[in-house]
Tab-separated table of N, CA and C and ligand atoms in Angstrom:
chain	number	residue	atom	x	y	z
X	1	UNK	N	18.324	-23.331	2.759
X	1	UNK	CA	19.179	-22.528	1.901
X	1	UNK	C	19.161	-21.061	2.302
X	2	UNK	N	20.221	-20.471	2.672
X	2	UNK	CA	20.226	-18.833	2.467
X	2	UNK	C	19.593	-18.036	1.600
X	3	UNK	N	18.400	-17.164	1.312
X	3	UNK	CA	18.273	-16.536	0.760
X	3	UNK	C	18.561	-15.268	0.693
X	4	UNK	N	18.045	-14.588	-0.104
X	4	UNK	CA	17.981	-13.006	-0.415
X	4	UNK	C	17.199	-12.160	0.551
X	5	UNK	N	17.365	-11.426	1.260
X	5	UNK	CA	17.051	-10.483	2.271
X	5	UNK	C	16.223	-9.325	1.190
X	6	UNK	N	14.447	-8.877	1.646
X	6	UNK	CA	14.411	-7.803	0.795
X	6	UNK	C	14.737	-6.825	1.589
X	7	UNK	N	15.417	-5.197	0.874
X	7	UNK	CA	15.389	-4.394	1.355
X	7	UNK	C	14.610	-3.502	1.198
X	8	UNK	N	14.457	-2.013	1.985
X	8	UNK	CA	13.644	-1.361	1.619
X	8	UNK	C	14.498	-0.035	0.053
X	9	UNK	N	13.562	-0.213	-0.235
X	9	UNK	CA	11.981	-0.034	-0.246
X	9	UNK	C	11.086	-1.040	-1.314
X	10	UNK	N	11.177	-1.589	-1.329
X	10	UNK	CA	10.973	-3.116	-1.891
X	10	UNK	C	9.492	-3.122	-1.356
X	11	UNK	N	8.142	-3.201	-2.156
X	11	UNK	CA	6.840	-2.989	-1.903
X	11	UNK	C	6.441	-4.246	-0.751
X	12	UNK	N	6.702	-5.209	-0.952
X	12	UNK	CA	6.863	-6.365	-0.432
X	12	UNK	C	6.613	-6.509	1.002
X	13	UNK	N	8.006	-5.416	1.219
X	13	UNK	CA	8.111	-5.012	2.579
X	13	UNK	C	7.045	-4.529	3.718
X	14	UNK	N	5.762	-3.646	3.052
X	14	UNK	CA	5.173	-3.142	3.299
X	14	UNK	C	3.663	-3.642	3.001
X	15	UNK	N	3.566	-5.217	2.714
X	15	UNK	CA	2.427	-6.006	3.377
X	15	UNK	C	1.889	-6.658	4.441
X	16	UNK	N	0.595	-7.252	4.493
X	16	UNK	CA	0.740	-7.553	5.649
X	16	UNK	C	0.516	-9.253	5.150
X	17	UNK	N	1.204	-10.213	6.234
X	17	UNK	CA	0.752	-11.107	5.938
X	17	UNK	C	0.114	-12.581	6.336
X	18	UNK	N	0.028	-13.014	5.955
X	18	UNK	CA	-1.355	-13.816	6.162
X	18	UNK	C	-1.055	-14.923	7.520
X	19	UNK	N	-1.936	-15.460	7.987
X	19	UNK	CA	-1.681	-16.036	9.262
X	19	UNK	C	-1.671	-17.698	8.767
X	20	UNK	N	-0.603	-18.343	9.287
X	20	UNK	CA	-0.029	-19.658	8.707
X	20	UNK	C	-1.134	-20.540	9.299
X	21	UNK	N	-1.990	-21.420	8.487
X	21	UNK	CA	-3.282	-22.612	8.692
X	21	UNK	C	-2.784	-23.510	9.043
X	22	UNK	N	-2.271	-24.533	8.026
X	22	UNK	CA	-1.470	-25.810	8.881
X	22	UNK	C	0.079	-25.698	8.712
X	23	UNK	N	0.685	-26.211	9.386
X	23	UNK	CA	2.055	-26.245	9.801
X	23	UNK	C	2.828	-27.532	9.067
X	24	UNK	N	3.069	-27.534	7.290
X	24	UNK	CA	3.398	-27.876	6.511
X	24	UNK	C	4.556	-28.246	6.200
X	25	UNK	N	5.160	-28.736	5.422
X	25	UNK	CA	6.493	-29.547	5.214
X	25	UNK	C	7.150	-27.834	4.708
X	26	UNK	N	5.839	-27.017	3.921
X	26	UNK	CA	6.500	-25.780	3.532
X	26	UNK	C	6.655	-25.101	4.184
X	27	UNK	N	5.728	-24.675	5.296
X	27	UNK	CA	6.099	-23.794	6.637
X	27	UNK	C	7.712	-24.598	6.846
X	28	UNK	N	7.805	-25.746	7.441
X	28	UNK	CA	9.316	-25.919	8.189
X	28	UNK	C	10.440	-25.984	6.958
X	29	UNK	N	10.498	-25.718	6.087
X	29	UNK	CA	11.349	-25.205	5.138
X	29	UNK	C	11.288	-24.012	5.070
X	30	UNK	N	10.684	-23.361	5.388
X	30	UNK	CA	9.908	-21.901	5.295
X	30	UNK	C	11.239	-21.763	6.626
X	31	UNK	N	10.761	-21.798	7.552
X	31	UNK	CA	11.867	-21.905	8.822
X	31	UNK	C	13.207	-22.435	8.841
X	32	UNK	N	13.471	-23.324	7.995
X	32	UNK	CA	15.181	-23.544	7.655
X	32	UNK	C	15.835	-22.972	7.341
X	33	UNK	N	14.749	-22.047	5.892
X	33	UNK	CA	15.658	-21.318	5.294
X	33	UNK	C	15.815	-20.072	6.029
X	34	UNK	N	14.895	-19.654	7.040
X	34	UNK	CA	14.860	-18.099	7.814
X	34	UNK	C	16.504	-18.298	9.178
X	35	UNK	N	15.884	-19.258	9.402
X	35	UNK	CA	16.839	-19.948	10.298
X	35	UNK	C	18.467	-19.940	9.365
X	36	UNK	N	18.868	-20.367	8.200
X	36	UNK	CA	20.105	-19.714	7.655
X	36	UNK	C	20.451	-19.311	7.451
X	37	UNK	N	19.542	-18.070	6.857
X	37	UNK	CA	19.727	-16.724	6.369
X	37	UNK	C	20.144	-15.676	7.525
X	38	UNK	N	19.368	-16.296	8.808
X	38	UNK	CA	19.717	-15.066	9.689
X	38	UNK	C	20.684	-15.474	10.675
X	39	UNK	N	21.214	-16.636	11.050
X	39	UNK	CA	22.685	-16.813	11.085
X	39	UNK	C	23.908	-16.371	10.224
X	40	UNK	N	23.620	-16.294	8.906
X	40	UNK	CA	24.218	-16.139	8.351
X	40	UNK	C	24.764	-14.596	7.719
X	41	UNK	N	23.716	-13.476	8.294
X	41	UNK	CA	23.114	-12.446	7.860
X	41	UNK	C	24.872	-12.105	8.602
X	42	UNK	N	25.172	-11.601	10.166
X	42	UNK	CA	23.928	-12.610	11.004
X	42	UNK	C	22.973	-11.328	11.675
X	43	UNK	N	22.140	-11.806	12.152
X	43	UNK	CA	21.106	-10.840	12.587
X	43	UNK	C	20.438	-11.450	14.077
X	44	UNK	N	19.916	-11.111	14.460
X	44	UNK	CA	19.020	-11.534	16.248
X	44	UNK	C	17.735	-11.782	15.797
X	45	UNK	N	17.354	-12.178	14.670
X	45	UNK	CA	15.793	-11.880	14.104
X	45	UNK	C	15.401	-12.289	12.753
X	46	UNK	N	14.685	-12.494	12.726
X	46	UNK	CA	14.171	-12.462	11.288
X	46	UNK	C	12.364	-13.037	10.665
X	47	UNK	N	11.677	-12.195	9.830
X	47	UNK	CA	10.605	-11.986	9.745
X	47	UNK	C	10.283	-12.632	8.194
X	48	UNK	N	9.439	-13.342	8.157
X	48	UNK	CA	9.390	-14.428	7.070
X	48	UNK	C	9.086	-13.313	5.612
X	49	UNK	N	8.285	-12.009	5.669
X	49	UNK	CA	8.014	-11.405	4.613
X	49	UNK	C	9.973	-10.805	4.192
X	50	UNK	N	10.161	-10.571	5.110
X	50	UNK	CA	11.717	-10.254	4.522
X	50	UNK	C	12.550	-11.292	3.744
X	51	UNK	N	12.097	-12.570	3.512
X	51	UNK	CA	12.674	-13.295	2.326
X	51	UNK	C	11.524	-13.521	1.343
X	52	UNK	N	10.386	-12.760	1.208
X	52	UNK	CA	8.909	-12.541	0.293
X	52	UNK	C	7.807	-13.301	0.783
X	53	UNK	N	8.481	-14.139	1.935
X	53	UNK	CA	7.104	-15.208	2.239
X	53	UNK	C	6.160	-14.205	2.926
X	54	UNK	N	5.096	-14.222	2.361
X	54	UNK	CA	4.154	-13.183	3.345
X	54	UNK	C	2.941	-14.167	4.320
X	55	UNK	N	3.971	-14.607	5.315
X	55	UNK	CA	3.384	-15.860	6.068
X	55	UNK	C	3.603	-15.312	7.792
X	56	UNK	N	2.436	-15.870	8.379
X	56	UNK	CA	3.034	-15.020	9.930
X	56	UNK	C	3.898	-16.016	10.555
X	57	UNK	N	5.236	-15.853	10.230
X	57	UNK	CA	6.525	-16.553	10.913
X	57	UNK	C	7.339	-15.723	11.359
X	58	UNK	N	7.573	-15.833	12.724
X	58	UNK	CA	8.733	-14.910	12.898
X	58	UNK	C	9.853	-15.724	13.436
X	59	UNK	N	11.688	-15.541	13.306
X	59	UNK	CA	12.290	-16.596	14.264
X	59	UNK	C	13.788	-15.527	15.011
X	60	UNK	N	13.759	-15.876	16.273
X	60	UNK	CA	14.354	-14.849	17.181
X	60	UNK	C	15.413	-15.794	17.902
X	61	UNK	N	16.599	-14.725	17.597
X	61	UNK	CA	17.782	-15.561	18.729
X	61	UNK	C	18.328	-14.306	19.296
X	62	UNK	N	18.734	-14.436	20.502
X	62	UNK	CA	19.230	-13.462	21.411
X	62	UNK	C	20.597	-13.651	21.824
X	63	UNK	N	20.668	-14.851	21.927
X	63	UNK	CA	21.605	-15.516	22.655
X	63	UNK	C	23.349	-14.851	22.411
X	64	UNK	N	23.421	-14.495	21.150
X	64	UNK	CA	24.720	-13.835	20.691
X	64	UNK	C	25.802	-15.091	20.887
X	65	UNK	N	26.691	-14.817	21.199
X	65	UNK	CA	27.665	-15.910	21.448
X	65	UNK	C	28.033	-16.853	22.263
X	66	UNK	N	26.730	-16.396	23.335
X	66	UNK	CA	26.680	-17.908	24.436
X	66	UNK	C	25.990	-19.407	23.862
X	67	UNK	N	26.832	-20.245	23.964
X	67	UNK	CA	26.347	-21.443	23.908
X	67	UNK	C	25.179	-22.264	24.888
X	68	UNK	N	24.311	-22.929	24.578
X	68	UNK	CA	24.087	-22.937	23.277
X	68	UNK	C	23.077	-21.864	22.634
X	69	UNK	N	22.939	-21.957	21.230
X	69	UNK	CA	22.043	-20.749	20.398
X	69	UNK	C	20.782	-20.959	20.785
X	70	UNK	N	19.797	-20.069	21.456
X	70	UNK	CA	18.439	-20.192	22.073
X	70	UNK	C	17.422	-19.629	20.997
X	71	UNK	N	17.011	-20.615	19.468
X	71	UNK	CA	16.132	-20.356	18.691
X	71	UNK	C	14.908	-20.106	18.995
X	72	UNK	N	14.240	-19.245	18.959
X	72	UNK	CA	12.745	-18.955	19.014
X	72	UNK	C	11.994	-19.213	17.889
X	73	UNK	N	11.108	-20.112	17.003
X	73	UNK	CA	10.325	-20.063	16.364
X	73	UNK	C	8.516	-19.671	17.048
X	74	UNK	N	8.492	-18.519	16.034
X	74	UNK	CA	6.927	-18.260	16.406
X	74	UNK	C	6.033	-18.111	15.334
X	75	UNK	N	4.525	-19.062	15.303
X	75	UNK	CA	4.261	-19.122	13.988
X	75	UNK	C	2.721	-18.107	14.852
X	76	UNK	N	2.215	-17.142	14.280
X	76	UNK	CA	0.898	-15.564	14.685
X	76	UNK	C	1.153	-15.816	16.017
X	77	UNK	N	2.256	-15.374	15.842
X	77	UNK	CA	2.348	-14.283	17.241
X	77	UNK	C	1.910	-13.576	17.514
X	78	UNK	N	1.263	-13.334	18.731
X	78	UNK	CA	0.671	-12.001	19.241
X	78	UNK	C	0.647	-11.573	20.406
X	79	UNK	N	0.669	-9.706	20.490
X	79	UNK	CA	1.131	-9.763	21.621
X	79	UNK	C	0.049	-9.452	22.683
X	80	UNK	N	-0.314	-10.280	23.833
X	80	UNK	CA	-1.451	-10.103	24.303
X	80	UNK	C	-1.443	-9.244	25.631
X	81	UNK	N	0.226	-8.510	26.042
X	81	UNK	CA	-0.038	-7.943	26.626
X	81	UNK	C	1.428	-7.001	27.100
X	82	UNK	N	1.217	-5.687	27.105
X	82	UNK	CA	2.726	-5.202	27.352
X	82	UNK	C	2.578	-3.742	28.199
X	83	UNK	N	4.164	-3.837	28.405
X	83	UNK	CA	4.148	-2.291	29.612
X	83	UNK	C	5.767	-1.820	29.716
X	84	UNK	N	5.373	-0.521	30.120
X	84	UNK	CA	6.662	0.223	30.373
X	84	UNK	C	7.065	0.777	28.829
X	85	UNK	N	8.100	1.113	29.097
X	85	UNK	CA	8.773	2.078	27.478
X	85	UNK	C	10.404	1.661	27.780
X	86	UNK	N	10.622	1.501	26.692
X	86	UNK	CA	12.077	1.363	25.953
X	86	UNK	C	12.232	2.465	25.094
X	87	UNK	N	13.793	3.282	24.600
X	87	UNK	CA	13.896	3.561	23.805
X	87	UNK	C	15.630	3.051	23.620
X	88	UNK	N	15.739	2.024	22.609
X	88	UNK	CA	16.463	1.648	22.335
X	88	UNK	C	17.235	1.526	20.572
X	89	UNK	N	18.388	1.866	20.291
X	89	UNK	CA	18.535	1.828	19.056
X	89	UNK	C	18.476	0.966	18.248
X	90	UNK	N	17.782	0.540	17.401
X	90	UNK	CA	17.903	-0.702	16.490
X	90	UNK	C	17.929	-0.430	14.766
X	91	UNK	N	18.323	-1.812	14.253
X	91	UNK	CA	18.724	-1.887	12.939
X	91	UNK	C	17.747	-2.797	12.123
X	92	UNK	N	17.638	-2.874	10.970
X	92	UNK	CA	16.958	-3.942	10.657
X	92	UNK	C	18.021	-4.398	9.259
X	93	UNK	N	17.567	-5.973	9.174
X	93	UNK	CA	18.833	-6.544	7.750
X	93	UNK	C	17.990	-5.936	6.688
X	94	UNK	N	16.528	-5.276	6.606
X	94	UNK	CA	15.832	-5.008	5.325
X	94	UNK	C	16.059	-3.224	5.292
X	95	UNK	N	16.658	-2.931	6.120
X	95	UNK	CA	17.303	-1.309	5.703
X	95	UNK	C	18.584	-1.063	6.049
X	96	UNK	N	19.549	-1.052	5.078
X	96	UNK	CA	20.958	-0.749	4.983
X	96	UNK	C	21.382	0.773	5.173
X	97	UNK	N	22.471	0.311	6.397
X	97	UNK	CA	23.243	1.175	6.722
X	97	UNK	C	22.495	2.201	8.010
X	98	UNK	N	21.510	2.181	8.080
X	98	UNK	CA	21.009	2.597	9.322
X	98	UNK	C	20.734	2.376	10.349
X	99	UNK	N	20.277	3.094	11.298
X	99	UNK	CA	20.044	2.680	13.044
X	99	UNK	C	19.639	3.874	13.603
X	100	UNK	N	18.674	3.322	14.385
X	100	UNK	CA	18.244	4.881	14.723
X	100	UNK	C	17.217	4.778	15.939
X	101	UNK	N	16.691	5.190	17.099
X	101	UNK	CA	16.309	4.587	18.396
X	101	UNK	C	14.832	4.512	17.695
X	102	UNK	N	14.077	3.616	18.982
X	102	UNK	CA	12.776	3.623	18.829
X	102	UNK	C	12.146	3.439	19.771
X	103	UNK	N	10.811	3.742	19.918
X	103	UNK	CA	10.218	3.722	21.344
X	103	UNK	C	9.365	2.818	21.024
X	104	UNK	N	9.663	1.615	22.086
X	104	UNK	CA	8.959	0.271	22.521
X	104	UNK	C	8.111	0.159	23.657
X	105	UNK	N	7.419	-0.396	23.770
X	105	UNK	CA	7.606	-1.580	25.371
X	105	UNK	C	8.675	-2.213	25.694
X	106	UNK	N	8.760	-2.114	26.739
X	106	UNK	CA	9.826	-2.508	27.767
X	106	UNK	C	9.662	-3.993	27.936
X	107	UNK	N	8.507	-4.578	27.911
X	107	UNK	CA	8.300	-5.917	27.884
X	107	UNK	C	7.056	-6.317	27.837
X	108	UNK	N	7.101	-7.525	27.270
X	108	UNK	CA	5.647	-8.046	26.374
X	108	UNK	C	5.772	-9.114	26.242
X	109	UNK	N	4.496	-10.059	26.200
X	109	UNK	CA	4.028	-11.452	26.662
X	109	UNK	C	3.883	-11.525	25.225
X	110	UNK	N	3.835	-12.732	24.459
X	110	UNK	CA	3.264	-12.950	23.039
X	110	UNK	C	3.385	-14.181	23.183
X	111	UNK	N	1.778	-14.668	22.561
X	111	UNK	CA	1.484	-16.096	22.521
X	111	UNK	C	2.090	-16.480	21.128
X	112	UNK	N	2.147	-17.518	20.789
X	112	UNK	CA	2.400	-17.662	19.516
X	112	UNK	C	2.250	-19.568	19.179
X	113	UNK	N	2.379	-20.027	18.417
X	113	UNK	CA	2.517	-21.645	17.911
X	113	UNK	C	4.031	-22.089	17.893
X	114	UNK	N	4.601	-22.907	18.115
X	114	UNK	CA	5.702	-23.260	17.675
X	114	UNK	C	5.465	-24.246	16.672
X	115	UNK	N	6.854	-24.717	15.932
X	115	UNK	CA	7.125	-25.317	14.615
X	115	UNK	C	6.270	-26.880	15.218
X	116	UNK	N	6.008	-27.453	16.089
X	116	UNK	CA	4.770	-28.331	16.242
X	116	UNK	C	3.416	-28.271	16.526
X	117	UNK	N	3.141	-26.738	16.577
X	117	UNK	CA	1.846	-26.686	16.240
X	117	UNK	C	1.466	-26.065	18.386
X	118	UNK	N	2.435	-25.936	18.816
X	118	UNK	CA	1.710	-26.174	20.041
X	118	UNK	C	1.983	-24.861	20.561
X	119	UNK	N	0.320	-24.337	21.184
X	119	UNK	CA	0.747	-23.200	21.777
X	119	UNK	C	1.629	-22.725	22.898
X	120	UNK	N	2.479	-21.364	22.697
X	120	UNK	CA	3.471	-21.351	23.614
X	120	UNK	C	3.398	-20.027	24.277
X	121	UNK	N	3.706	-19.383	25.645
X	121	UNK	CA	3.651	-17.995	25.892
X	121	UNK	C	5.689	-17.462	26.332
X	122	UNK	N	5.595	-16.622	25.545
X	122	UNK	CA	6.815	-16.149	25.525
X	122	UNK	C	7.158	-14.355	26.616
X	123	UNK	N	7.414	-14.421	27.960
X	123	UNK	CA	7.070	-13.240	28.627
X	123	UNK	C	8.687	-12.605	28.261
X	124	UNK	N	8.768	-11.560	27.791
X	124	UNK	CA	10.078	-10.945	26.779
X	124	UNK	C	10.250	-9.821	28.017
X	125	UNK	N	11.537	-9.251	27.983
X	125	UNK	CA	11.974	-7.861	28.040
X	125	UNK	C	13.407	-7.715	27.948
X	126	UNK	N	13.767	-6.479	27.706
X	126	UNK	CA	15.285	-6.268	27.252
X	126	UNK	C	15.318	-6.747	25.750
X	127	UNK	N	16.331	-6.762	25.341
X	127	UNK	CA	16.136	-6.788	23.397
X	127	UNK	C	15.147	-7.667	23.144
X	128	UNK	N	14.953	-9.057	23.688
X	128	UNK	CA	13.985	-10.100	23.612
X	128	UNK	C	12.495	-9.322	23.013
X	129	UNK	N	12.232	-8.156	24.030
X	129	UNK	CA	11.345	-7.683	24.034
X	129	UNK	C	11.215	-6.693	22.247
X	130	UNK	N	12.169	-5.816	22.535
X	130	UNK	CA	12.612	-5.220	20.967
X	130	UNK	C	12.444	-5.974	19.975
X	131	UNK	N	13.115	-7.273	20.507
X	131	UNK	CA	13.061	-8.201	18.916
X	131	UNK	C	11.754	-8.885	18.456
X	132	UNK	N	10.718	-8.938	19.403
X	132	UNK	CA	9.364	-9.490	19.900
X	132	UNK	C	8.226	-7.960	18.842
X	133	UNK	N	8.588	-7.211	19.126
X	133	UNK	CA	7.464	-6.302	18.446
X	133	UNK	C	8.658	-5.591	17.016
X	134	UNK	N	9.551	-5.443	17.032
X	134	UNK	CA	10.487	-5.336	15.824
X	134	UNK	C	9.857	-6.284	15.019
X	135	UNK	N	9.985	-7.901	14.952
X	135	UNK	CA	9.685	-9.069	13.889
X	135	UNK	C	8.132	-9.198	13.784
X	136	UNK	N	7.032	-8.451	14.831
X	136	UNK	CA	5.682	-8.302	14.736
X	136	UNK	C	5.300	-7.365	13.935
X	137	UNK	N	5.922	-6.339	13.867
X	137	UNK	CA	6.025	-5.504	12.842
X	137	UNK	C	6.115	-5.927	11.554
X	138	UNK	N	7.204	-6.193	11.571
X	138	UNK	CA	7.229	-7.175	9.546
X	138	UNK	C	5.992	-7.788	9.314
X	139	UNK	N	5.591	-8.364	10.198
X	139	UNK	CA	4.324	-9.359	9.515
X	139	UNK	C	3.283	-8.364	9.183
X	140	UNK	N	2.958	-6.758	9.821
X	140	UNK	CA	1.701	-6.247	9.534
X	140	UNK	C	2.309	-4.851	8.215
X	141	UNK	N	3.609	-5.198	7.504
X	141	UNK	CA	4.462	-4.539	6.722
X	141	UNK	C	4.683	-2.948	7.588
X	142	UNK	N	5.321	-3.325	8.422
X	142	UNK	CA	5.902	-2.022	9.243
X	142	UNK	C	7.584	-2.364	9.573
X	143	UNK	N	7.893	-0.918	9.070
X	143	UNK	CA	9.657	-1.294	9.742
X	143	UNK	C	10.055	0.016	10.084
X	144	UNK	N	11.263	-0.368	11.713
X	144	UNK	CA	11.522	0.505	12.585
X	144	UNK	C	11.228	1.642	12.066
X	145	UNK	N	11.867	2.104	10.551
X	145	UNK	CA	11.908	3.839	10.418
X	145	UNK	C	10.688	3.990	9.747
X	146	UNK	N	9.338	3.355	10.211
X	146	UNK	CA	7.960	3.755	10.144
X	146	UNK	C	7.685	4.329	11.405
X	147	UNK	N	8.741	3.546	12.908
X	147	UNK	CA	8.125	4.241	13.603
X	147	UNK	C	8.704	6.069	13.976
X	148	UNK	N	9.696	6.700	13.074
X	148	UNK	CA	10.529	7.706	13.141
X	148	UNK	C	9.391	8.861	13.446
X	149	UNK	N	10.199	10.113	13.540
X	149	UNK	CA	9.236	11.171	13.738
X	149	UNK	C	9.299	11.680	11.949
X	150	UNK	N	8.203	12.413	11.962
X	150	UNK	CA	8.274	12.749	10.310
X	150	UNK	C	9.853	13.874	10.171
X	151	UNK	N	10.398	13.869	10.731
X	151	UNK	CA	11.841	14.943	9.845
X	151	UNK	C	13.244	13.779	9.803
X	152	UNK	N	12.909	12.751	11.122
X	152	UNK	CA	14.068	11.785	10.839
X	152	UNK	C	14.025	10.764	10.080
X	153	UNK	N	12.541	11.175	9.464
X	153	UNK	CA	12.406	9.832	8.272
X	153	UNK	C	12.227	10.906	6.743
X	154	UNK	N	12.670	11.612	6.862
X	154	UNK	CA	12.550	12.333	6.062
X	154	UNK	C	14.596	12.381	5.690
X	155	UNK	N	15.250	12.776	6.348
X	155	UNK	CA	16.677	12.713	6.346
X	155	UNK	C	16.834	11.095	6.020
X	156	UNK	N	15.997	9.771	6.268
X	156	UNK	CA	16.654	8.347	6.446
X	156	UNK	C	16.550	8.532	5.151
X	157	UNK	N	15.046	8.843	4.275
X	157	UNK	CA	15.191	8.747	2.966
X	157	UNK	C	16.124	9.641	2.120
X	158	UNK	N	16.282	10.793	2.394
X	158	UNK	CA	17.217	11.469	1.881
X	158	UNK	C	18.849	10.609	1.389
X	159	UNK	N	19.142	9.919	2.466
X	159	UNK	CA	20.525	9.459	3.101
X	159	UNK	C	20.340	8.129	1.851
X	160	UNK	N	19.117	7.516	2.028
X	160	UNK	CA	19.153	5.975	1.076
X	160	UNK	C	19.001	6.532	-0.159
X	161	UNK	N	18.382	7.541	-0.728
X	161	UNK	CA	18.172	7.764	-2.135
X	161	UNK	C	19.666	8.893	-2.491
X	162	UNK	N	20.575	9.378	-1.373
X	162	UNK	CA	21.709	9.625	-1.825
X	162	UNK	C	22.435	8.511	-2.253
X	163	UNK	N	22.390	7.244	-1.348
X	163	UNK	CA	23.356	5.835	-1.277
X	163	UNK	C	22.950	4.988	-2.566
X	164	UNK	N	21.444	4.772	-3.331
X	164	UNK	CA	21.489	4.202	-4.445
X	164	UNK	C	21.729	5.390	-5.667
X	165	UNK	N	21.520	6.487	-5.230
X	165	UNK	CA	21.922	7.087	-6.624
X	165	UNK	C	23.478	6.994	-6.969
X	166	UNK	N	24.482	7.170	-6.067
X	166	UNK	CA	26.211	6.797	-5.974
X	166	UNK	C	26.388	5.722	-6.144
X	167	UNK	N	25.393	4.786	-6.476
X	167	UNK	CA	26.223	3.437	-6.914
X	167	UNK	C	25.831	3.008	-8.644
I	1	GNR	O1	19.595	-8.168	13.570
I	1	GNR	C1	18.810	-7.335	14.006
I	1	GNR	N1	19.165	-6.574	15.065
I	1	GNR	C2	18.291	-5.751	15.736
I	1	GNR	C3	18.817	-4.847	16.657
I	1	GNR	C4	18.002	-4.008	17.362
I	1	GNR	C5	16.653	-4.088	17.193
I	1	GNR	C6	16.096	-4.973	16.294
I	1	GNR	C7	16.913	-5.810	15.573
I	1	GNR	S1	16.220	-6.950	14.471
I	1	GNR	C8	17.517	-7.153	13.321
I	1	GNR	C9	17.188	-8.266	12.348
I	1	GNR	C10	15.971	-7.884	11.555
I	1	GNR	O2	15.942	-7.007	10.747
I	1	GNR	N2	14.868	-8.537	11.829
I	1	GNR	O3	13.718	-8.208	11.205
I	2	NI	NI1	13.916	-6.124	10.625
């Protein structure tokens, strides 16, 4: 089922959460529903605390409009090893209306479990890579405009607490 996307500043957002034990009928519902929501969003990503599950799931598609859709499920991911710098602009579905660059790794290895339990190594770069420490982020409650400098996160909040006070 599609759910509800939290946004910020939604406390939620800003946990960390817990690393998934066994790989449950609720974990892969846990993943159906991340899996519809972010087709549906649509988004390249999506981080299981952003629909409240505070579970380490993350699930990544890159693919955009080439057939077929290349799903990534990753259940504690981690990244065991990275290099180079990116600074690339990105968005997230849990903060509206913004975008704003960020400085990454350029590319990064992350082990992780897939939805059968079996370990997998994923060697990322180019958005892959972005979307790889972007959705690692959610799980330890960090999002992109945590990584801002203190005056452009100072204007992001300005800009969101102008946008809910006008409505
Ligand atoms: O859909 C998304 N696009 C995106 C673009 C640039 C960098 C990161 C992302 S992730 C985002 C979906 C999302 O918020 N995942 O947590
Ligand atoms: Ni995000």
């Amino acid at each position: 089922m599609i759910q509800h996307i939290l946004t910020w500043p939604d406390p939620e957002l800003k946990k960390k959460s817990a690393p998934v034990v066994v790989i449950n009928d609720k974990i892969r519902q846990l993943v159906m529903d991340m899996t519809e929501t972010m087709y549906d969003a649509p988004g390249i990503g999506l981080a299981a605390p952003q629909l409240g599950a505070l579970q380490r799931v993350v699930i990544i598609d890159v693919s955009g409009k080439e057939e077929p859709p290349e799903l990534i499920v990753a259940i504690n991911p981690i990244i065991i090893h990275a290099e180079g710098e990116s600074y690339e602009e990105e968005g997230c579905l849990s903060v509206i209306k913004y975008a704003a660059n960020v400085r990454r790794h350029a590319s990064v290895v992350v082990k992780a479990l897939n939805l059968d339990g079996e370990e997998q190594t994923h060697r990322a770069e180019g958005l892959l890579a972005v979307a790889f420490q972007h959705e690692i982020d959610h799980l330890d409650g960090i999002l992109f405009v945590d990584h801002l400098s203190p005056l452009k996160r100072e204007i992001f909040k300005r800009k969101q607490r102008r946008m809910t006070e006008a409505s």
